[in-house]
Short mmCIF file of C-alpha atoms and ligand atoms in Angstrom, two decimals:
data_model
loop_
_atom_site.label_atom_id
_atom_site.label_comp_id
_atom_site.label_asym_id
_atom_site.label_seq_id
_atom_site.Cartn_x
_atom_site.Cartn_y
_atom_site.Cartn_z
CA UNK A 1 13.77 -6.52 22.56
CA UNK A 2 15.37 -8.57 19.82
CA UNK A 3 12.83 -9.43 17.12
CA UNK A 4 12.96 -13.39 16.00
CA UNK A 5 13.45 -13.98 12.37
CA UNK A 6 12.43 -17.20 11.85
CA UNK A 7 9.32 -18.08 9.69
CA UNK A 8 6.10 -19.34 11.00
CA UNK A 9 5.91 -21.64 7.57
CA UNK A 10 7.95 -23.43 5.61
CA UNK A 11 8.28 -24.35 1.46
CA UNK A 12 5.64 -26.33 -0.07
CA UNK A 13 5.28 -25.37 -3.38
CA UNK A 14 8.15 -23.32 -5.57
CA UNK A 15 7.99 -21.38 -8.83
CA UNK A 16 11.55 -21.25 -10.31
CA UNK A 17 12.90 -17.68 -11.44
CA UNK A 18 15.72 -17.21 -13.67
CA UNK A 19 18.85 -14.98 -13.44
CA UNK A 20 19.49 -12.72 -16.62
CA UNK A 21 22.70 -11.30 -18.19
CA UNK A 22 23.49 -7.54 -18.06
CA UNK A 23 23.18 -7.32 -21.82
CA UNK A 24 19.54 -9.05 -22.09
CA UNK A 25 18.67 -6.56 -19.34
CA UNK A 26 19.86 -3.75 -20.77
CA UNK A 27 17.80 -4.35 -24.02
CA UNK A 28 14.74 -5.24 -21.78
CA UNK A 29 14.85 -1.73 -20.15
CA UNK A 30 15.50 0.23 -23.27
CA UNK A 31 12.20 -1.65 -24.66
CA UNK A 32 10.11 -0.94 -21.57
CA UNK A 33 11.19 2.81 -22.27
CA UNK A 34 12.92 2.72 -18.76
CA UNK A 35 9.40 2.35 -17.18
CA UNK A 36 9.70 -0.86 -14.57
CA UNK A 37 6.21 -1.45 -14.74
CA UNK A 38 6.65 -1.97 -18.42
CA UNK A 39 9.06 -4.81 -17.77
CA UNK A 40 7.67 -8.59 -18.30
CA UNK A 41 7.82 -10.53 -14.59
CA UNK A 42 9.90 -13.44 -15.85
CA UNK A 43 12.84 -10.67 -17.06
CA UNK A 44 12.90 -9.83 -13.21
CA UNK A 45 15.04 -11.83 -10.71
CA UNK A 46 14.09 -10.12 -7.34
CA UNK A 47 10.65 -8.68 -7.71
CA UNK A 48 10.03 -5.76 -4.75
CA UNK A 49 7.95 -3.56 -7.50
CA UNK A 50 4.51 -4.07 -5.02
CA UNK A 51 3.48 -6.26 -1.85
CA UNK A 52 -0.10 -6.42 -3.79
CA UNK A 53 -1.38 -9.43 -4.59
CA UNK A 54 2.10 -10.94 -4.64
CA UNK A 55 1.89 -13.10 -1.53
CA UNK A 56 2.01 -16.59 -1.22
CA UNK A 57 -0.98 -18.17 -0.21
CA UNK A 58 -1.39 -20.85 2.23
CA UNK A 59 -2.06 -24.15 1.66
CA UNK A 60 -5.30 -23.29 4.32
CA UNK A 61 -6.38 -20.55 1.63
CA UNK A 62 -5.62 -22.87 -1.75
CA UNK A 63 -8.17 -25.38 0.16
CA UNK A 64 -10.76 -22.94 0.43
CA UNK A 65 -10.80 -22.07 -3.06
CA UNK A 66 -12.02 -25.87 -3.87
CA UNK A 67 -15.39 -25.02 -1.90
CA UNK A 68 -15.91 -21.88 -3.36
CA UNK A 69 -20.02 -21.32 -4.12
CA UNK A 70 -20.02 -19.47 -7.24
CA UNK A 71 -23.84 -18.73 -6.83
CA UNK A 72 -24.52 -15.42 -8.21
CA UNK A 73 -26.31 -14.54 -5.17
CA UNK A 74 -26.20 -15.10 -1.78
CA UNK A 75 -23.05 -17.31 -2.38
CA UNK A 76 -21.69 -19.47 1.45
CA UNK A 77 -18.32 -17.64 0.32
CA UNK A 78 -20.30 -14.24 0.84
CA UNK A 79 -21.55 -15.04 4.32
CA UNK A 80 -17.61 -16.82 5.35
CA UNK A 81 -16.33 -13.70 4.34
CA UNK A 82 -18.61 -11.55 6.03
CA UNK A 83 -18.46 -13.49 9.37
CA UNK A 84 -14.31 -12.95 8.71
CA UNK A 85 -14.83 -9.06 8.48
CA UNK A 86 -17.18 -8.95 11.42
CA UNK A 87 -14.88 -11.01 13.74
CA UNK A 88 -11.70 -9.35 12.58
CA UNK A 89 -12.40 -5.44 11.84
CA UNK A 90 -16.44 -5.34 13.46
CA UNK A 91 -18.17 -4.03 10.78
CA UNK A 92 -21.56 -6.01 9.57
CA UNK A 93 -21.96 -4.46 6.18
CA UNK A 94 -19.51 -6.08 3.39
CA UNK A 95 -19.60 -5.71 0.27
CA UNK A 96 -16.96 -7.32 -2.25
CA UNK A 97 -14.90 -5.92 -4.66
CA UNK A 98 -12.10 -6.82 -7.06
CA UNK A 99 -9.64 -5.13 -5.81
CA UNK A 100 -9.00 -1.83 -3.17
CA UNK A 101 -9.47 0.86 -5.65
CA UNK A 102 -13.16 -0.72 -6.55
CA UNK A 103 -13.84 0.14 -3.01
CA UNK A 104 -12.49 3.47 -3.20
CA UNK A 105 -14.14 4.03 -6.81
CA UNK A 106 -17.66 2.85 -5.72
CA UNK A 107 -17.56 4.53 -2.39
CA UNK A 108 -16.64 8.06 -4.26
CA UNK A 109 -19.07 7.39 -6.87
CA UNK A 110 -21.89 7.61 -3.96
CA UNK A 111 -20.78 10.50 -2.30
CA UNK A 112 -18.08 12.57 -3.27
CA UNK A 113 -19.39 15.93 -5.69
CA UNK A 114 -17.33 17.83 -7.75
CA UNK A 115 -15.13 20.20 -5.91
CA UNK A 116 -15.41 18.40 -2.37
CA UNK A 117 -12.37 17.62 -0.50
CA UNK A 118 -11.11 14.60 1.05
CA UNK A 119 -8.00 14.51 3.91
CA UNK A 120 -6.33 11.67 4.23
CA UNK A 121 -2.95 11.39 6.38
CA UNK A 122 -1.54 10.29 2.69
CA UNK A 123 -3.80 9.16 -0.07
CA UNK A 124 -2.32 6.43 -2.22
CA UNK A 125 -2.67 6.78 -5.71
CA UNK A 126 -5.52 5.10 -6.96
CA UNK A 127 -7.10 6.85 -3.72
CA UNK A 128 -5.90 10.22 -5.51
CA UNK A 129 -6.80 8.85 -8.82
CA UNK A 130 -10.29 8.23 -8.19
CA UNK A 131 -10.98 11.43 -6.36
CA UNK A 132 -9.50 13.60 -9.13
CA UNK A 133 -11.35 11.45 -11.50
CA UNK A 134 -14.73 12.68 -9.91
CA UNK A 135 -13.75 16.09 -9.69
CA UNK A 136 -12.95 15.99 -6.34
CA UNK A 137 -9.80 17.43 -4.46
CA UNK A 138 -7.29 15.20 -2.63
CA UNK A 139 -5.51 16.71 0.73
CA UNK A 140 -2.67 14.85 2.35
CA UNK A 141 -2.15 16.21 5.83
CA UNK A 142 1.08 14.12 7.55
CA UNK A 143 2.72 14.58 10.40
CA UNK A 144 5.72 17.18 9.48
CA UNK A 145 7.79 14.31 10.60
CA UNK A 146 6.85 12.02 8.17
CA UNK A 147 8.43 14.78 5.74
CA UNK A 148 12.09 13.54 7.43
CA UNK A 149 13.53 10.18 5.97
CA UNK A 150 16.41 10.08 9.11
CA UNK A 151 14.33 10.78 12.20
CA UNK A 152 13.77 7.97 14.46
CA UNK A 153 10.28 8.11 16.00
CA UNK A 154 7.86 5.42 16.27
CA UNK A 155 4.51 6.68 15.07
CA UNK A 156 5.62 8.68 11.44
CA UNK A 157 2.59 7.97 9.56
CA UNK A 158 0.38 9.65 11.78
CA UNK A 159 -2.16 12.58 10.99
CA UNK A 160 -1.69 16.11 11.50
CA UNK A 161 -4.55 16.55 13.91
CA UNK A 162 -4.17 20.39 14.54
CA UNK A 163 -3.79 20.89 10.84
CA UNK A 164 -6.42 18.68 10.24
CA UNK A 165 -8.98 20.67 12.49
CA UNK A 166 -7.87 24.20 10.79
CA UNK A 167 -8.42 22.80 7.64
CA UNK A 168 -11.72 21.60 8.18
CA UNK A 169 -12.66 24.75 9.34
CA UNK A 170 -10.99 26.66 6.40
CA UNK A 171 -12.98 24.14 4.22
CA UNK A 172 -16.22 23.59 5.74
CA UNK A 173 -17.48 20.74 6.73
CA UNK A 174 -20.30 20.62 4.31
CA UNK A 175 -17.27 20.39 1.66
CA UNK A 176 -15.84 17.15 3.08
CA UNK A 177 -18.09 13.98 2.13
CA UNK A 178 -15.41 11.99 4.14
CA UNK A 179 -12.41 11.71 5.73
CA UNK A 180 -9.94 9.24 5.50
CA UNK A 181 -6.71 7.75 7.10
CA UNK A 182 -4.05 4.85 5.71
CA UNK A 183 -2.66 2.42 8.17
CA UNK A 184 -0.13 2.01 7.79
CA UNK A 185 0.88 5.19 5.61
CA UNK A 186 2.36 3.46 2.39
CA UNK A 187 2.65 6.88 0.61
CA UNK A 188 4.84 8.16 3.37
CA UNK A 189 7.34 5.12 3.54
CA UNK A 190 4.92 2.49 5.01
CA UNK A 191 4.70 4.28 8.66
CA UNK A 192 2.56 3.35 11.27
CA UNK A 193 0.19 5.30 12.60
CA UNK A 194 -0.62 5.01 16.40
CA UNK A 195 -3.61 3.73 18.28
CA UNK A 196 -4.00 7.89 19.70
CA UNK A 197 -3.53 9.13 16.76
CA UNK A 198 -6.55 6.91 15.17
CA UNK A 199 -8.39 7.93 18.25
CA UNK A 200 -7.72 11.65 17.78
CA UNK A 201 -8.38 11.53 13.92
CA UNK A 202 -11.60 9.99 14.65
CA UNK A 203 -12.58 12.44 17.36
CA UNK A 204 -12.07 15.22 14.77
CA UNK A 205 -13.94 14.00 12.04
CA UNK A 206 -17.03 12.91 14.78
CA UNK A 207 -17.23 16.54 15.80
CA UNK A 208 -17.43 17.94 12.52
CA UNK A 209 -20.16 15.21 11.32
CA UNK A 210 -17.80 14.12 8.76
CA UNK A 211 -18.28 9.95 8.35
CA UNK A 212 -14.55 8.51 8.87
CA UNK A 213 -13.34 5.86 6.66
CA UNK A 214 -9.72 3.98 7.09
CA UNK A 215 -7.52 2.52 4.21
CA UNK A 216 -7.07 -0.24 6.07
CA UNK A 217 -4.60 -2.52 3.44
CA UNK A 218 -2.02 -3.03 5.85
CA UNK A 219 -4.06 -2.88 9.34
CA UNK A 220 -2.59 -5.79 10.60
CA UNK A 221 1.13 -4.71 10.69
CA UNK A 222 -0.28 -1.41 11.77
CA UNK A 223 -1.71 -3.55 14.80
CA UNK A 224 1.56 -4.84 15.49
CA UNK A 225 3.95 -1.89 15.31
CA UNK A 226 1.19 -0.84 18.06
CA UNK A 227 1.44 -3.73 19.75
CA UNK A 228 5.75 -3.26 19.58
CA UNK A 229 5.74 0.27 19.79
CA UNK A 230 2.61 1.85 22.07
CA UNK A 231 2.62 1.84 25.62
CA UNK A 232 -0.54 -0.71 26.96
CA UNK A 233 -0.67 -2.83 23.85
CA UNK A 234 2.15 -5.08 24.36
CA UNK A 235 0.24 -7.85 25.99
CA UNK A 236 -2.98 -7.33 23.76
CA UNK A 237 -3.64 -9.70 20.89
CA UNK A 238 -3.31 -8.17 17.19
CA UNK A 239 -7.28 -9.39 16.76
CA UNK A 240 -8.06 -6.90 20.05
CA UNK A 241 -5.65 -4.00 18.59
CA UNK A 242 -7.00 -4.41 14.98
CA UNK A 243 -10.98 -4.65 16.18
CA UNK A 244 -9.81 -1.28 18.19
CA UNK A 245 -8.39 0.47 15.39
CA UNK A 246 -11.54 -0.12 13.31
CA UNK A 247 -13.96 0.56 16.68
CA UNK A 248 -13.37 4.45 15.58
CA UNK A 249 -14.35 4.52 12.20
CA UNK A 250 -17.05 4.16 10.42
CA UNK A 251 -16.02 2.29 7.87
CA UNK A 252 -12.83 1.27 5.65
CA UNK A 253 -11.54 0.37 2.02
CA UNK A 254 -9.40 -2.51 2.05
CA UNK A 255 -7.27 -4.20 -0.55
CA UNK A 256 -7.37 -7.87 0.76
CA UNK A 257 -3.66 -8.25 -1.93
CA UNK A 258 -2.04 -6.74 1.25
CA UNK A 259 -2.80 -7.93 4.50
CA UNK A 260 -5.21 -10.50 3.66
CA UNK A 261 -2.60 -12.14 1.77
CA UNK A 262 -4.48 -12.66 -1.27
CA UNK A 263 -3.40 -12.21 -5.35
CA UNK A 264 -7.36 -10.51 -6.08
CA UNK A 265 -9.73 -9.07 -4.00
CA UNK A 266 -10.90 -6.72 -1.89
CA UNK A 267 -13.66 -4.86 -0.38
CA UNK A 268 -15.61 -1.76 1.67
CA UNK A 269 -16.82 -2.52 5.00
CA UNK A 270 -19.22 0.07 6.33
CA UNK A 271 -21.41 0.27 9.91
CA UNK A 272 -23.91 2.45 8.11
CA UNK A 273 -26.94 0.54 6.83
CA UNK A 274 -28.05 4.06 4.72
CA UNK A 275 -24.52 4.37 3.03
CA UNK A 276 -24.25 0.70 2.63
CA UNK A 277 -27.33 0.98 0.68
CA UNK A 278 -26.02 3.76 -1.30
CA UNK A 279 -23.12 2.26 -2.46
CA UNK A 280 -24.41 -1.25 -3.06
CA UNK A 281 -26.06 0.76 -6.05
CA UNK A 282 -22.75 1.54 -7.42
CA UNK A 283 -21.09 -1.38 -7.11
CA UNK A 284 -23.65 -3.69 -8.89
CA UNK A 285 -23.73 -1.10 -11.81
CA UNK A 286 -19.71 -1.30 -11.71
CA UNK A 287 -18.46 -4.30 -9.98
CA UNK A 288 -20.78 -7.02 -9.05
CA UNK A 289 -23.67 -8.23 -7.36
CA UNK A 290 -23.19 -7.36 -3.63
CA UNK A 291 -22.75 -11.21 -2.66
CA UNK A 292 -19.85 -11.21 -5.10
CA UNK A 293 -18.84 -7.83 -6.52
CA UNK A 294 -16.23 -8.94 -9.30
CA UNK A 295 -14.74 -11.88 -7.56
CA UNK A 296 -15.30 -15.85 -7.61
CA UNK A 297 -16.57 -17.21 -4.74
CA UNK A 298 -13.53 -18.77 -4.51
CA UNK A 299 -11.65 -15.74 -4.67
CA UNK A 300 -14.13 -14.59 -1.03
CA UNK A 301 -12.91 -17.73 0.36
CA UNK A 302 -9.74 -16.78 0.59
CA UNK A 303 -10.22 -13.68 1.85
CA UNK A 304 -11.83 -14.76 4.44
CA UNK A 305 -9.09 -17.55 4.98
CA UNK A 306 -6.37 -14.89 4.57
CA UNK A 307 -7.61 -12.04 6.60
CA UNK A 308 -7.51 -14.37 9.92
CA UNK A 309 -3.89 -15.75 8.57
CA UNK A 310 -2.63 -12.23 7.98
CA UNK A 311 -3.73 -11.30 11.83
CA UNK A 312 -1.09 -13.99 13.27
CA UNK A 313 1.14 -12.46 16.11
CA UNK A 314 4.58 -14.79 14.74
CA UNK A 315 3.34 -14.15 11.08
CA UNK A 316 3.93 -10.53 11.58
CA UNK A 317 6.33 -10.58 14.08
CA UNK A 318 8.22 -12.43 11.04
CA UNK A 319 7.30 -10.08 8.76
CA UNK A 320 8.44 -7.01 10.52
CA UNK A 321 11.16 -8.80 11.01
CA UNK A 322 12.00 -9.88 7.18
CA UNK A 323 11.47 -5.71 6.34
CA UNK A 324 13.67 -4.41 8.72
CA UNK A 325 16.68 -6.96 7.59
CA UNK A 326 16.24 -5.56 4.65
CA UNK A 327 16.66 -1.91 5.54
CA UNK A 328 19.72 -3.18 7.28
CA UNK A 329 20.67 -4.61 4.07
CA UNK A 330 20.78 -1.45 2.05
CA UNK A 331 22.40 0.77 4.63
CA UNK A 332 25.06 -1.60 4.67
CA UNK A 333 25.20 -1.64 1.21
CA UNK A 334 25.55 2.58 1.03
CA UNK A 335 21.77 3.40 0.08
CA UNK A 336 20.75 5.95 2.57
CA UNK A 337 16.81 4.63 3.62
CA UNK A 338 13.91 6.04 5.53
CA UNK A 339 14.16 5.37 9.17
CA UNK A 340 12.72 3.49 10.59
CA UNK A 341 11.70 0.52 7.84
CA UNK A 342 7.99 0.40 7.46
CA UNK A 343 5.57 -2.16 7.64
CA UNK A 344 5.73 -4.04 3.97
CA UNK A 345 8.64 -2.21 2.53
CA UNK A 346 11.83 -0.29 2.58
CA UNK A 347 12.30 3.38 1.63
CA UNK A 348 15.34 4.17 -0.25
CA UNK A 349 15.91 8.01 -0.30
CA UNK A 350 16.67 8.34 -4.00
CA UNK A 351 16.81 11.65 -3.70
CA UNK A 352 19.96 11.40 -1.20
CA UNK A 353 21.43 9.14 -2.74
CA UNK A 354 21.36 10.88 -6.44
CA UNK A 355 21.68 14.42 -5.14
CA UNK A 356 23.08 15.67 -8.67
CA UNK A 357 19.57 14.71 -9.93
CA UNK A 358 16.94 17.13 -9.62
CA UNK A 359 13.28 16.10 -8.44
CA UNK A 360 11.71 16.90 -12.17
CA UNK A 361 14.79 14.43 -13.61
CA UNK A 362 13.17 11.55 -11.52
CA UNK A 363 15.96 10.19 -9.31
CA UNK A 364 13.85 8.10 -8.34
CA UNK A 365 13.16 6.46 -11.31
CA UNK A 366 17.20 6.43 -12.40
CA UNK A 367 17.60 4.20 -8.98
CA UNK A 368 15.25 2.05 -9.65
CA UNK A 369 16.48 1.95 -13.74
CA UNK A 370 20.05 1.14 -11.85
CA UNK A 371 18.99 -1.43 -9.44
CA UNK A 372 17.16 -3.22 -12.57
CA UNK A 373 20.03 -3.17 -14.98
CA UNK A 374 22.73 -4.38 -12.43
CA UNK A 375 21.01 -7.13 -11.26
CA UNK A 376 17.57 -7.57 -11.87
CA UNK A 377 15.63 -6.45 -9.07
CA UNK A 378 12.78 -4.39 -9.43
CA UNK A 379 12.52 -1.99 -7.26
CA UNK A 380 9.56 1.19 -8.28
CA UNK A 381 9.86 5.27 -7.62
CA UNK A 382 7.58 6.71 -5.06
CA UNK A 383 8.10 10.41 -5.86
CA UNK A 384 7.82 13.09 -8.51
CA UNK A 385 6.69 10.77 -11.41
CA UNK A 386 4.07 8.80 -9.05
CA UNK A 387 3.39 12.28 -7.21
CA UNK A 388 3.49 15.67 -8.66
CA UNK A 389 0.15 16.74 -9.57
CA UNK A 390 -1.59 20.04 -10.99
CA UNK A 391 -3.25 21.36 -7.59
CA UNK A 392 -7.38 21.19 -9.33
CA UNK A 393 -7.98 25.08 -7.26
CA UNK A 394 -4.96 26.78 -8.41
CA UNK A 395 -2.98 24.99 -11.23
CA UNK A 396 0.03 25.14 -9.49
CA UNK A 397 2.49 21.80 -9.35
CA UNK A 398 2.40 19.73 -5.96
CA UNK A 399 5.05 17.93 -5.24
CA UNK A 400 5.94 15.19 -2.93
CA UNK A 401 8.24 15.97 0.24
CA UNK A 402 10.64 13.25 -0.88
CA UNK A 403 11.88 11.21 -3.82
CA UNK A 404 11.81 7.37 -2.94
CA UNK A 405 12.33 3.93 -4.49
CA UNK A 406 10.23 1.24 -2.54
CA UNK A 407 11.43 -1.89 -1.95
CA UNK A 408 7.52 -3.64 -1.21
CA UNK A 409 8.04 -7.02 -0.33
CA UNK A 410 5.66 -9.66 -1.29
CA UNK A 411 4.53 -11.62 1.83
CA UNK A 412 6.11 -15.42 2.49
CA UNK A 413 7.69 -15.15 -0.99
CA UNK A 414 11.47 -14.87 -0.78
CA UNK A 415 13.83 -15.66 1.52
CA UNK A 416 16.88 -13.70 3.60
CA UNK A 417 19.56 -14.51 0.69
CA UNK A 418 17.32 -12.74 -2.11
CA UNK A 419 17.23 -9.54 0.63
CA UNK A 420 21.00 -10.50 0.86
CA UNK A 421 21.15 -10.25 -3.02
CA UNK A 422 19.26 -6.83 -3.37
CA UNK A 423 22.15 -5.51 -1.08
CA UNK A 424 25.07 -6.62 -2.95
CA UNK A 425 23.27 -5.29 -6.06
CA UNK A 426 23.07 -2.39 -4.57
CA UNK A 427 26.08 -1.46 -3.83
CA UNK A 428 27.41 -2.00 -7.27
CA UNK A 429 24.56 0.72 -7.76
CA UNK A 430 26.03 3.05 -5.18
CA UNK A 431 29.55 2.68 -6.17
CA UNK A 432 28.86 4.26 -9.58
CA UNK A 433 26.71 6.26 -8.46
CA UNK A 434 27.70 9.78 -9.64
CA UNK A 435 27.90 8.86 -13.07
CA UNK A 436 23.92 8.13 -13.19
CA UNK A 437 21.81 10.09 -14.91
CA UNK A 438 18.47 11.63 -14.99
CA UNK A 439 15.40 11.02 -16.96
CA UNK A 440 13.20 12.85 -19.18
CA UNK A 441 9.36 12.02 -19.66
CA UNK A 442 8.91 11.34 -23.33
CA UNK A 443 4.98 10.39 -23.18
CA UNK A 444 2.73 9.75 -20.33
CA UNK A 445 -0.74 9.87 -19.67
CA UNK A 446 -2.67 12.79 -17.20
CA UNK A 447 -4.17 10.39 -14.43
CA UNK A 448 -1.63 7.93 -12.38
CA UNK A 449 1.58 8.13 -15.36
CA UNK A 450 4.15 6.28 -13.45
CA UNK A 451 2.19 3.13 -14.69
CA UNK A 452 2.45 3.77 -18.64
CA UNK A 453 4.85 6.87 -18.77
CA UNK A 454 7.93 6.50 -21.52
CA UNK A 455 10.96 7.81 -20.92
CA UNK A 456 14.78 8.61 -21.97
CA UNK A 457 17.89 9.64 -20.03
CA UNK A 458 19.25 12.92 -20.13
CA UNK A 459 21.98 12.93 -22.49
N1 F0G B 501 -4.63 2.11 -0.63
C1 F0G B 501 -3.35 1.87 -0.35
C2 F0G B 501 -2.73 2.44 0.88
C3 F0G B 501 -2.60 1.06 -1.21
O1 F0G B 501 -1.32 0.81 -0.93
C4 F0G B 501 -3.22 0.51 -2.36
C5 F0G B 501 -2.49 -0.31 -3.29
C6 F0G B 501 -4.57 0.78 -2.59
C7 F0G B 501 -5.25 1.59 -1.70
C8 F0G B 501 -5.31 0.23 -3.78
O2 F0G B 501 -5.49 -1.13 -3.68
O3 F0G B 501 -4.19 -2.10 -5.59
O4 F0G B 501 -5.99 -3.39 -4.47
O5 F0G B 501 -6.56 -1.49 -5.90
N2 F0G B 501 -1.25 -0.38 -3.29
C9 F0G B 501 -0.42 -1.20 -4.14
C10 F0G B 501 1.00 -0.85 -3.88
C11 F0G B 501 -0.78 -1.25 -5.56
O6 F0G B 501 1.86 -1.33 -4.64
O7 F0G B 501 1.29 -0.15 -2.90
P1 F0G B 501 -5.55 -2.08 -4.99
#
C-alpha cells in the first residue's frame, strides 16, 4: 500500500538558516577538530545530527507552556502529565526527569551493583554509559539480522530470544537487576521491533523473575511499523498498539525529545509501587522533587501535550513517510543505506561506502566529515568511535557489527527539498569518494568519546 506524504500540519512559525561557503566550512571543521558535535548549529545548513529534542512543537504544546504550575510540589503539570502516561503507556507511577538518560541514571543508581549485567536488544549510549559508569556490564543481544544492512525483513530490531534465554542462564538470574528492550532499536539503524517479539522478551524475563523495563523513546513509530507491518494490527489504533506494547513490561525509560515531540524532558514510568519508591530516592537527591524532577512545570505540560500529539495515526504515517523518502534519496544519490529505513532516521553504511577505510580509521566519521564540508549537512557516525568499548570481564575491544552515519531527522522541522538537498550533496560525496580519507583519534575521553573526541586525517 502506497504511504501518503502529505503533512498533517502546516508552517506557522519559521527560524531562518543560512547557507555557508565551502571555504568557511572547511575552517569550521578543522576548528571543531573534525568532531560534528563540536560544530556551532548556525554553521550547519541541514541539521540530521539527532531527532532529540529537535522537533517542532505545536502550537497545542507552546499553549500549554503558558499554564504551566511551577509549584515545587504537587504541581497541576505533574498530575496532566501523569494522567498522559497512564492513558497512553498504562503505567500509574511517573516520575519526571530532565531528560532519558536521568531515567536511566536514577533507575541504575537504585538497583544495578557492580558487576551485574543488563541485556538489552541494543543499549544506546547513554544507556551503556550509565551502566559502565556503575560498574555494571552492558549486553546487546540483536537479532543476527539486524547485523545485515541489505536484508529486507520487517521486524530487524528485534531480540534474540533463544540467545537471550542461554544467556540468562549462563549469567544467573540473580546477576541481572533488569532487563531491557529499545523500541524502536536506534543503535541498530532505528528497527522496529514486533508486537511477538515484545511478547516473547517479556515472557523470558517473567520466568526468570527479572523486572522488564522498555526504552520506549520512539514507541510510537514502533506502534505504527506494527500497525503497517504485523499481521492483526492493521485496523487497531496506535493508542491500543502502544498501551499493548507497554501491557508487558514493567516499566520504561523514556526520552519525551523523541516521540513526545518535546526539546527537554523526560521520564521513568514504573507499575511497581516498591521500586517506584526506591528510585524516587534517587531522583530527588539527583534530579528533582518527584512532582518535577529537573523540569518546569511548563516543560511537563508539554509532555503531556506532546505524548498524545506524537501518538497520531497521519502524524506518523507522515513521518514514516518523510524517513523513507529520504532513504530513497541517498540510494539514488549512490550511498548504499540500511534496508529498510527506520523509524526517525536513515542508515548510511559508511562502511560500504568507504571500503578502503578500516573500522579503527572511522569511516564513519570521514562520511559524515564529507557530507559536512560539501554542503553543510550534519549528518553523525554510529560505529567504532560511538561503539567500540573495552569488554569490563575480559579487556578485550567490542566492536559494533557495522559502521554507520545516521541521518536522525528532527520531527515537523524540514521539508522534502532539504531531504532533496542532502541527496544532491551526497552524491558530490560519493563521486569523490575514493580519494577520502581516514581519521585518527588525537584526544578523547574514556566514557561516551564521540561527543568530545579530537581528531586528524590520516595523512
Ligand atoms: N535511549 C535511546 C534509544 C536513545 O536514542 C536516547 C537518546 C536515549 C535513550 C537517551 O535519551 O538523550 O533524552 O537523554 N538518543 C539521542 C539520539 C540523543 O540522538 O539518538 P536523552
Amino acid at each position: 500500500m502506497p504511504i501518503p506524504f502529505l503533512e498533517p500540519f502546516r508552517i506557522k512559525m519559521v527560524e531562518p538558516i543560512r547557507m555557508t561557503t565551502r571555504e568557511e566550512r572547511t575552517k569550521t571543521l578543522a576548528e571543531a577538530s573534525l568532531n560534528v558535535f563540536r560544530i556551532r548549529g548556525e554553521d550547519v545548513y541541514v541539521d540530521m545530527l539527532t531527532d532529540s529534542g529537535t522537533g517542532a512543537m505545536s502550537d497545542s504544546q507552546w499553549g500549554r507552556l503558558m499554564v504551566g504550575d511551577e509549584s515545587y510540589a504537587g504541581a497541576k503539570s505533574f498530575f496532566r502529565l501523569k494522567e498522559a502516561v497512564e492513558d497512553v503507556m498504562g503505567f500509574p507511577f511517573v516520575l519526571p526527569t530532565h531528560q532519558g538518560r536521568g531515567a536511566e541514571s536514577v533507575l541504575f543508581q537504585a538497583i544495578l551493583k557492580p558487576g551485574q549485567v543488563v541485556p538489552n536488544n541494543r543499549h544506546f549510549d547513554t544507556t551503556q554509559g550509565n551502566i559502565l559508569e556503575l560498574g555494571g556490564r552492558p549486553v546487546d543481544l540483536a537479532v543476527k539480522e539486524s547485523g545485515d544492512p541489505q536484508l529486507d525483513a520487517p521486524f530487524k530490531g528485534n531480540m534474540d530470544i533463544e540467545r537471550l534465554k542461554s544467556f540468562i542462564e549462563e549469567v544467573g538470574p540473580e546477576n541481572i537487576p533488569v532487563g531491557m528492550l529499545t523500541i524502536t532499536n536506534n543503535s541498530a539503524a532505528g528497527q522496529p521491533v514486533s508486537m511477538a517479539n515484545i511478547r516473547a522478551t517479556a515472557k523470558v524475563y517473567r520466568s526468570f523473575g527479572i523486572p522488564f523495563i522498555i526504552d520506549a523513546c520512539r514507541f510510537a513509530e514502533n506502534a505504527m511499523f506494527i500497525k503497517m507491518r504485523e499481521p492483526g494490527y492493521a485496523d487497531k489504533s496506535i493508542i491500543e498498539i502502544a498501551r499493548e506494547e507497554f501491557s508487558y513490561a514493567d516499566g520504561c525509560t523514556m526520552s519525551a525529545k523523541k516521540d513526545a515531540i518535546v526539546n527537554i524532558g523526560g521520564f521513568l514510568a514504573l507499575r511497581d509501587h516498591g521500586l517506584y519508591e526506591q528510585v524516587a530516592e534517587k531522583l530527588i537527591l539527583h534530579e528533582g522533587y518527584i512532582t518535577y524532577g529537573g523540569l518546569a512545570g511548563r516543560d511537563l505540560e508539554a509532555v503531556a501535550q506532546g505524548l498524545r500529539e506524537g501518538v497520531d495515526e497521519d502524524y506518523l504515517r507522515y513521518r514514516l513517510a518523510h524517513t523513507r523518502y529520504l532513504g530513497e534519496v541517498l540510494q539514488a544519490a549512490g550511498i548504499p543505506v540500511y534496508q529498510p529505513t527506520g523509524g526517525h532516521a536513515v542508515y548510511a553504511d559508511a562502511g560500504a561506502c568507504l571500503p578502503h577505510i578500516p573500522p579503527e580509521q572511522f569511516p564513519g566519521v570521514a562520511l559524515a566529515d564529507m557530507l559536512y564540508l560539501e554542503g553543510g549537512v550534519r549528518a553523525c557516525e554510529i560505529g567504532s568511535l560511538m561503539f567500540s568499548h573495552p569488554d569490563p570481564a575480559t579487556g578485550k575491544m567490542i566492536t559494533p557489527p557495522l559502521e554507520l552515519v545516521r541521518f536522525a531527522i528532527p520531527r515537523r522541522v524540514y521539508t522534502r527539498s532539504h531531504l532533496e538537498y542532502i541527496g544532491d550533496v551526497a552524491a558530490e560525496v560519493v563521486k569523490n569518494a575514493g580519494s577520502v580519507r581516514g581519521v585518527k583519534i588525537v584526544e578523547a575521553p574514556k566514557l561516551l568519546r564521540h561527543f568530545l573526541a579530537k581528531m586528524d586525517w590520516i595523512k
